[in-house]
Amino acid sequence: MNINRFKFWAVAALFAFSSPTFAEEARSAEEGKKLYEANNCGSCHALDKKLVGPALRGVHERRSEEWLVSWVRNNKKFRESGDPDANKLYQEYGGAAMNIFENLTPAQVLNIVEYIKTAPAPAAAGPKVAVDATADADKSDPSTKYILLILVAVFSIVLVVLARVKTTLRKIAAEKSPEDYPTVDANRKFYQRFLPKSLANMNPVVLSIFITLAIGLPAAWYGYKFSITEVGVQKGYAPKQPIAFSHKLHAGELNIDCKYCHSTVEESKSASIPALNTCMNCHKGVQLTDKYNGEISPEIKKIYAALDYDPEALPGKEFGSNPKPIRWVRIHNLPDHAYFNHSQHVVVGKLQCGSCHGPIEKMEVVQQWSTLQMGWCIDCHRNTGIDVANNNYYAALHTKAKKDVKDNENHSKYFGPDGNVKITPAMNGGIECAKCHY
Ligand code: HEC
Ligand code: HEC
Ligand code: HEC
Ligand code: HEC
Ligand code: HEC
Ligand code: HEC
């Protein structure tokens, strides 16, 4: 027996004996489901479909529990220990490496296996209820609509002027040679010439009410719908992107963590857009040839073209020397005079992406969910409770609040209408101009 392998089994046996949970503790599929989701196994695996890794249903029949524990916790070490099945599997998947999950205890891995074992098989494809978050997203920047309105107004004025010029010219011509221009009805009013007979003979008062309503009602509706405050506000903006990348698929169905791609969101001001190399972690392998009769998906080809990558080339020569960056269309964009910081909100404020960006994981095409106006920032700073007790960032504020409450000084401001403690970013200076403006 290979010495490394011997060492491995010795350690595994020790582990099994020293940790009674391994064999005895009741398995919980429910716990397993949570772990499966929390560790994003689903970003590479599905139960009934091969994605980046194998379909996992029935895996407990192909592999022993010890094997599964060793594989999931550290497949690299396991392969290096010389396990033939592990190495064979790795080769089958073209060296696409699975992550290391040493954070999981053996008992937790077995809970995941229990979940896989007991998860219900998919129902026969029922009617698919697609949540189309982009349905009414197709209003482009509203200010273009105002430009259109102004153009229509200018055009109408030009038309009226031209009409007047024409009548004047006609008058002059008629004076010169009256026989060519039979006189028009002298009693006919100016406006009557533009209207069909039936309307032209109406009582002028009734007519003007009629016309006012006909133009006024749609205009009022329009003004209400695209109220003037929305000029320049890009809420709902959902431009077409150069690659048909879908958050609904990647962040929703495949359940890939937002931070896998927007990797700087916890450390910096900006959330960042991923480099195409991040896509290649999967799309070197995922080419969807089944879907396109043996051809590589045209959308995936765009990734390859941008990286100057040739999937047919010899190993080591796949990447050419002429990459061209993909120009994603920027959606969210605050004016330069406003300062916004992601890490402050996501790490210190513990806010979910969705509280500002909406259900991105259901959007086929990303759209701007919030107005990003100043009032939106301030409202949330006035109304969101923050957990000052468990965060050093708020130590000073917390001390002051405790003292105020003890001395019975302005203490009511620290409590919400329901009588529970409520401290907001606004109390921490979150509505001071200088916090958001340079
Ligand atoms: C980054 C992608 C990725 C993630 C995340 C991932 N896996 Fe894997 N997994 C793979 C790949 C790829 C393989 C196939 C072997 C290889 O190439 O390493 C695999 C193989 C497996 C196998 C062996 C299947 C078989 O048929 O023998 C199991 C079990 C497994 N993964 C479970 C998990 C669990 C549980 C999680 C979450 C804790 C997880 N994987 C997360 C990519 C991933
Ligand atoms: C597989 C990678 C990937 C994952 C996972 C992912 N994104 Fe994205 N995201 C992108 C790419 C690429 C773009 C740029 C193209 C686009 O707008 O669709 C983007 C764009 C965005 C934008 C718009 C950026 C702008 O231009 O203003 C937001 C907001 C966003 N993602 C939020 C999220 C959230 C929230 C999640 C998790 C629920 C998430 N993303 C998960 C890759 C990803
Ligand atoms: C963790 C793995 C993973 C990552 C990272 C990833 N994808 Fe995907 N992507 C997939 C899988 C799996 C599918 C196919 C799902 C299916 O079976 O339909 C897919 C499908 C697609 C499709 C649909 C192709 C078609 O023709 O239907 C596009 C486009 C795409 N991905 C673009 C991207 C881009 C761009 C990035 C990087 C910003 C990216 N993906 C990152 C796993 C990934
Ligand atoms: C408190 C509200 C808020 C939260 C929470 C939030 N964002 Fe944002 N996000 C914004 C604003 C505002 C912008 C526009 C920033 C700018 O233009 O400078 C933005 C822009 C972005 C962009 C475009 C690139 C950039 O950084 O400007 C991406 C991608 C993004 N957010 C992803 C995320 C992800 C992923 C999360 C969760 C981990 C998240 N956001 C959480 C408000 C938020
Ligand atoms: C969904 C709620 C929410 C929205 C929307 C929001 N914020 Fe915040 N903001 C918070 C929370 C919670 C904190 C407290 C976390 C902290 O102190 O860092 C915070 C803190 C801040 C701080 C730090 C204040 C301090 O304590 O020093 C700044 C600056 C800030 N936000 C700017 C903005 C700007 C600019 C916008 C709008 C573009 C915005 N925020 C939108 C919830 C929000
Ligand atoms: C929580 C963050 C925040 C605070 C606090 C804040 N602002 Fe703003 N302010 C913004 C954002 C974001 C914008 C850009 C969005 C917009 O135009 O509505 C903005 C825009 C503005 C504008 C330009 C308006 C326009 O229509 O372009 C002025 C002027 C302004 N702020 C003044 C102030 C003053 C004065 C204060 C203090 C009383 C203040 N702001 C406090 C976030 C903030």
CSV table of C-alpha atoms in Angstrom, one decimal, residues 251-403:
chain,number,residue,atom,x,y,z
A,251,ALA,CA,-27.3,34.4,-9.1
A,252,GLY,CA,-30.8,32.8,-9.0
A,253,GLU,CA,-30.9,29.3,-10.5
A,254,LEU,CA,-27.2,28.5,-10.1
A,255,ASN,CA,-27.2,30.4,-6.7
A,256,ILE,CA,-23.7,31.8,-7.2
A,257,ASP,CA,-22.9,34.2,-4.4
A,258,CYS,CA,-22.9,37.9,-5.4
A,259,LYS,CA,-19.4,38.3,-3.9
A,260,TYR,CA,-18.0,35.6,-6.1
A,261,CYS,CA,-18.2,38.1,-8.9
A,262,HIS,CA,-18.5,41.5,-7.2
A,263,SER,CA,-15.6,40.6,-5.1
A,264,THR,CA,-14.6,44.0,-3.7
A,265,VAL,CA,-18.0,44.9,-2.3
A,266,GLU,CA,-16.9,44.1,1.3
A,267,GLU,CA,-13.6,45.8,1.2
A,268,SER,CA,-14.1,48.9,-0.9
A,269,LYS,CA,-16.2,51.7,-2.0
A,270,SER,CA,-17.0,50.1,-5.3
A,271,ALA,CA,-18.6,46.7,-5.9
A,272,SER,CA,-16.7,46.2,-9.1
A,273,ILE,CA,-17.7,44.2,-12.3
A,274,PRO,CA,-15.9,40.9,-12.6
A,275,ALA,CA,-13.1,40.3,-15.1
A,276,LEU,CA,-13.9,37.8,-17.8
A,277,ASN,CA,-11.3,35.4,-16.2
A,278,THR,CA,-13.9,34.9,-13.4
A,279,CYS,CA,-16.4,33.7,-16.0
A,280,MET,CA,-13.7,31.3,-17.4
A,281,ASN,CA,-13.5,29.5,-14.1
A,282,CYS,CA,-16.7,27.8,-15.3
A,283,HIS,CA,-17.0,28.7,-19.0
A,284,LYS,CA,-13.8,27.0,-20.1
A,285,GLY,CA,-15.8,23.9,-19.5
A,286,VAL,CA,-19.4,25.0,-19.7
A,287,GLN,CA,-19.9,25.6,-23.5
A,288,LEU,CA,-23.5,24.5,-23.8
A,289,THR,CA,-22.8,22.5,-26.9
A,290,ASP,CA,-25.8,20.3,-26.2
A,291,LYS,CA,-28.0,23.3,-26.6
A,292,TYR,CA,-26.5,24.5,-29.9
A,293,ASN,CA,-26.2,21.2,-31.8
A,294,GLY,CA,-22.5,20.6,-31.0
A,295,GLU,CA,-21.5,24.3,-31.5
A,296,ILE,CA,-20.3,26.4,-28.6
A,297,SER,CA,-22.9,28.9,-27.4
A,298,PRO,CA,-22.6,32.1,-29.4
A,299,GLU,CA,-22.7,34.1,-26.1
A,300,ILE,CA,-19.9,32.1,-24.7
A,301,LYS,CA,-17.9,32.6,-27.9
A,302,LYS,CA,-18.1,36.3,-27.2
A,303,ILE,CA,-16.2,35.7,-23.9
A,304,TYR,CA,-13.6,33.6,-25.8
A,305,ALA,CA,-13.3,36.3,-28.5
A,306,ALA,CA,-12.8,39.0,-25.9
A,307,LEU,CA,-10.0,37.1,-24.2
A,308,ASP,CA,-8.6,35.9,-27.5
A,309,TYR,CA,-9.0,32.4,-26.3
A,310,ASP,CA,-9.1,29.4,-28.6
A,311,PRO,CA,-10.6,26.3,-27.0
A,312,GLU,CA,-9.2,24.1,-29.8
A,313,ALA,CA,-5.6,25.2,-29.4
A,314,LEU,CA,-2.9,23.1,-27.7
A,315,PRO,CA,-2.6,23.3,-24.0
A,316,GLY,CA,-0.7,26.3,-22.9
A,317,LYS,CA,-1.4,28.1,-26.3
A,318,GLU,CA,-5.1,28.8,-25.8
A,319,PHE,CA,-4.7,32.5,-25.0
A,320,GLY,CA,-3.7,34.7,-27.9
A,321,SER,CA,-2.1,38.1,-27.6
A,322,ASN,CA,-4.9,40.3,-28.7
A,323,PRO,CA,-7.6,40.5,-26.0
A,324,LYS,CA,-10.3,43.3,-26.3
A,325,PRO,CA,-12.1,44.2,-23.1
A,326,ILE,CA,-15.9,43.8,-23.0
A,327,ARG,CA,-17.6,47.1,-22.6
A,328,TRP,CA,-20.4,46.5,-20.1
A,329,VAL,CA,-22.9,49.3,-20.0
A,330,ARG,CA,-22.8,51.0,-16.6
A,331,ILE,CA,-26.2,51.1,-15.0
A,332,HIS,CA,-25.9,52.8,-11.6
A,333,ASN,CA,-24.1,56.1,-11.5
A,334,LEU,CA,-24.2,58.7,-8.8
A,335,PRO,CA,-23.1,62.2,-9.7
A,336,ASP,CA,-19.5,63.0,-8.8
A,337,HIS,CA,-20.3,65.2,-5.9
A,338,ALA,CA,-22.0,62.4,-3.9
A,339,TYR,CA,-20.0,59.8,-2.0
A,340,PHE,CA,-21.3,56.3,-1.5
A,341,ASN,CA,-19.4,53.4,0.0
A,342,HIS,CA,-20.4,49.7,-0.4
A,343,SER,CA,-18.3,48.2,2.4
A,344,GLN,CA,-19.7,50.7,4.8
A,345,HIS,CA,-23.3,49.6,4.0
A,346,VAL,CA,-22.7,45.8,3.5
A,347,VAL,CA,-20.2,45.2,6.3
A,348,VAL,CA,-20.8,47.9,9.0
A,349,GLY,CA,-24.5,48.4,8.1
A,350,LYS,CA,-25.0,44.6,7.4
A,351,LEU,CA,-27.5,45.5,4.6
A,352,GLN,CA,-28.4,42.9,2.0
A,353,CYS,CA,-27.7,43.8,-1.6
A,354,GLY,CA,-31.5,43.5,-2.3
A,355,SER,CA,-32.4,46.3,0.0
A,356,CYS,CA,-31.0,48.8,-2.5
A,357,HIS,CA,-30.7,46.7,-5.7
A,358,GLY,CA,-34.0,44.8,-5.5
A,359,PRO,CA,-34.4,41.1,-6.6
A,360,ILE,CA,-31.3,41.0,-8.9
A,361,GLU,CA,-31.4,37.2,-8.7
A,362,LYS,CA,-34.7,37.3,-10.6
A,363,MET,CA,-33.6,39.8,-13.3
A,364,GLU,CA,-32.7,38.5,-16.7
A,365,VAL,CA,-31.3,42.0,-17.4
A,366,VAL,CA,-30.2,44.1,-14.5
A,367,GLN,CA,-32.2,47.2,-14.0
A,368,GLN,CA,-31.8,50.1,-11.6
A,369,TRP,CA,-34.2,49.4,-8.8
A,370,SER,CA,-34.0,52.5,-6.6
A,371,THR,CA,-34.0,56.2,-7.5
A,372,LEU,CA,-30.6,56.8,-6.0
A,373,GLN,CA,-31.8,60.3,-5.2
A,374,MET,CA,-30.6,62.1,-2.1
A,375,GLY,CA,-34.1,61.7,-0.5
A,376,TRP,CA,-33.8,58.0,-0.9
A,377,CYS,CA,-30.5,57.9,1.0
A,378,ILE,CA,-31.7,60.2,3.8
A,379,ASP,CA,-35.1,58.3,4.3
A,380,CYS,CA,-33.2,55.1,4.9
A,381,HIS,CA,-30.8,56.7,7.2
A,382,ARG,CA,-33.7,58.1,9.3
A,383,ASN,CA,-35.6,54.8,9.4
A,384,THR,CA,-33.2,51.9,9.5
A,385,GLY,CA,-32.2,50.6,12.9
A,386,ILE,CA,-28.5,49.8,13.5
A,387,ASP,CA,-27.1,47.3,16.0
A,388,VAL,CA,-24.9,49.6,18.0
A,389,ALA,CA,-24.3,47.1,20.8
A,390,ASN,CA,-22.2,44.7,18.9
A,391,ASN,CA,-20.1,46.9,16.7
A,392,ASN,CA,-17.0,48.9,17.7
A,393,TYR,CA,-17.7,51.4,15.0
A,394,TYR,CA,-20.6,52.7,17.1
A,395,ALA,CA,-18.8,52.5,20.5
A,396,ALA,CA,-19.0,56.3,21.1
A,397,LEU,CA,-22.6,56.5,20.1
A,398,HIS,CA,-23.5,53.5,22.2
A,399,THR,CA,-21.8,54.9,25.3
A,400,LYS,CA,-23.6,58.3,24.8
A,401,ALA,CA,-27.0,56.6,24.3
A,402,LYS,CA,-26.6,54.5,27.4
A,403,LYS,CA,-25.6,57.6,29.4
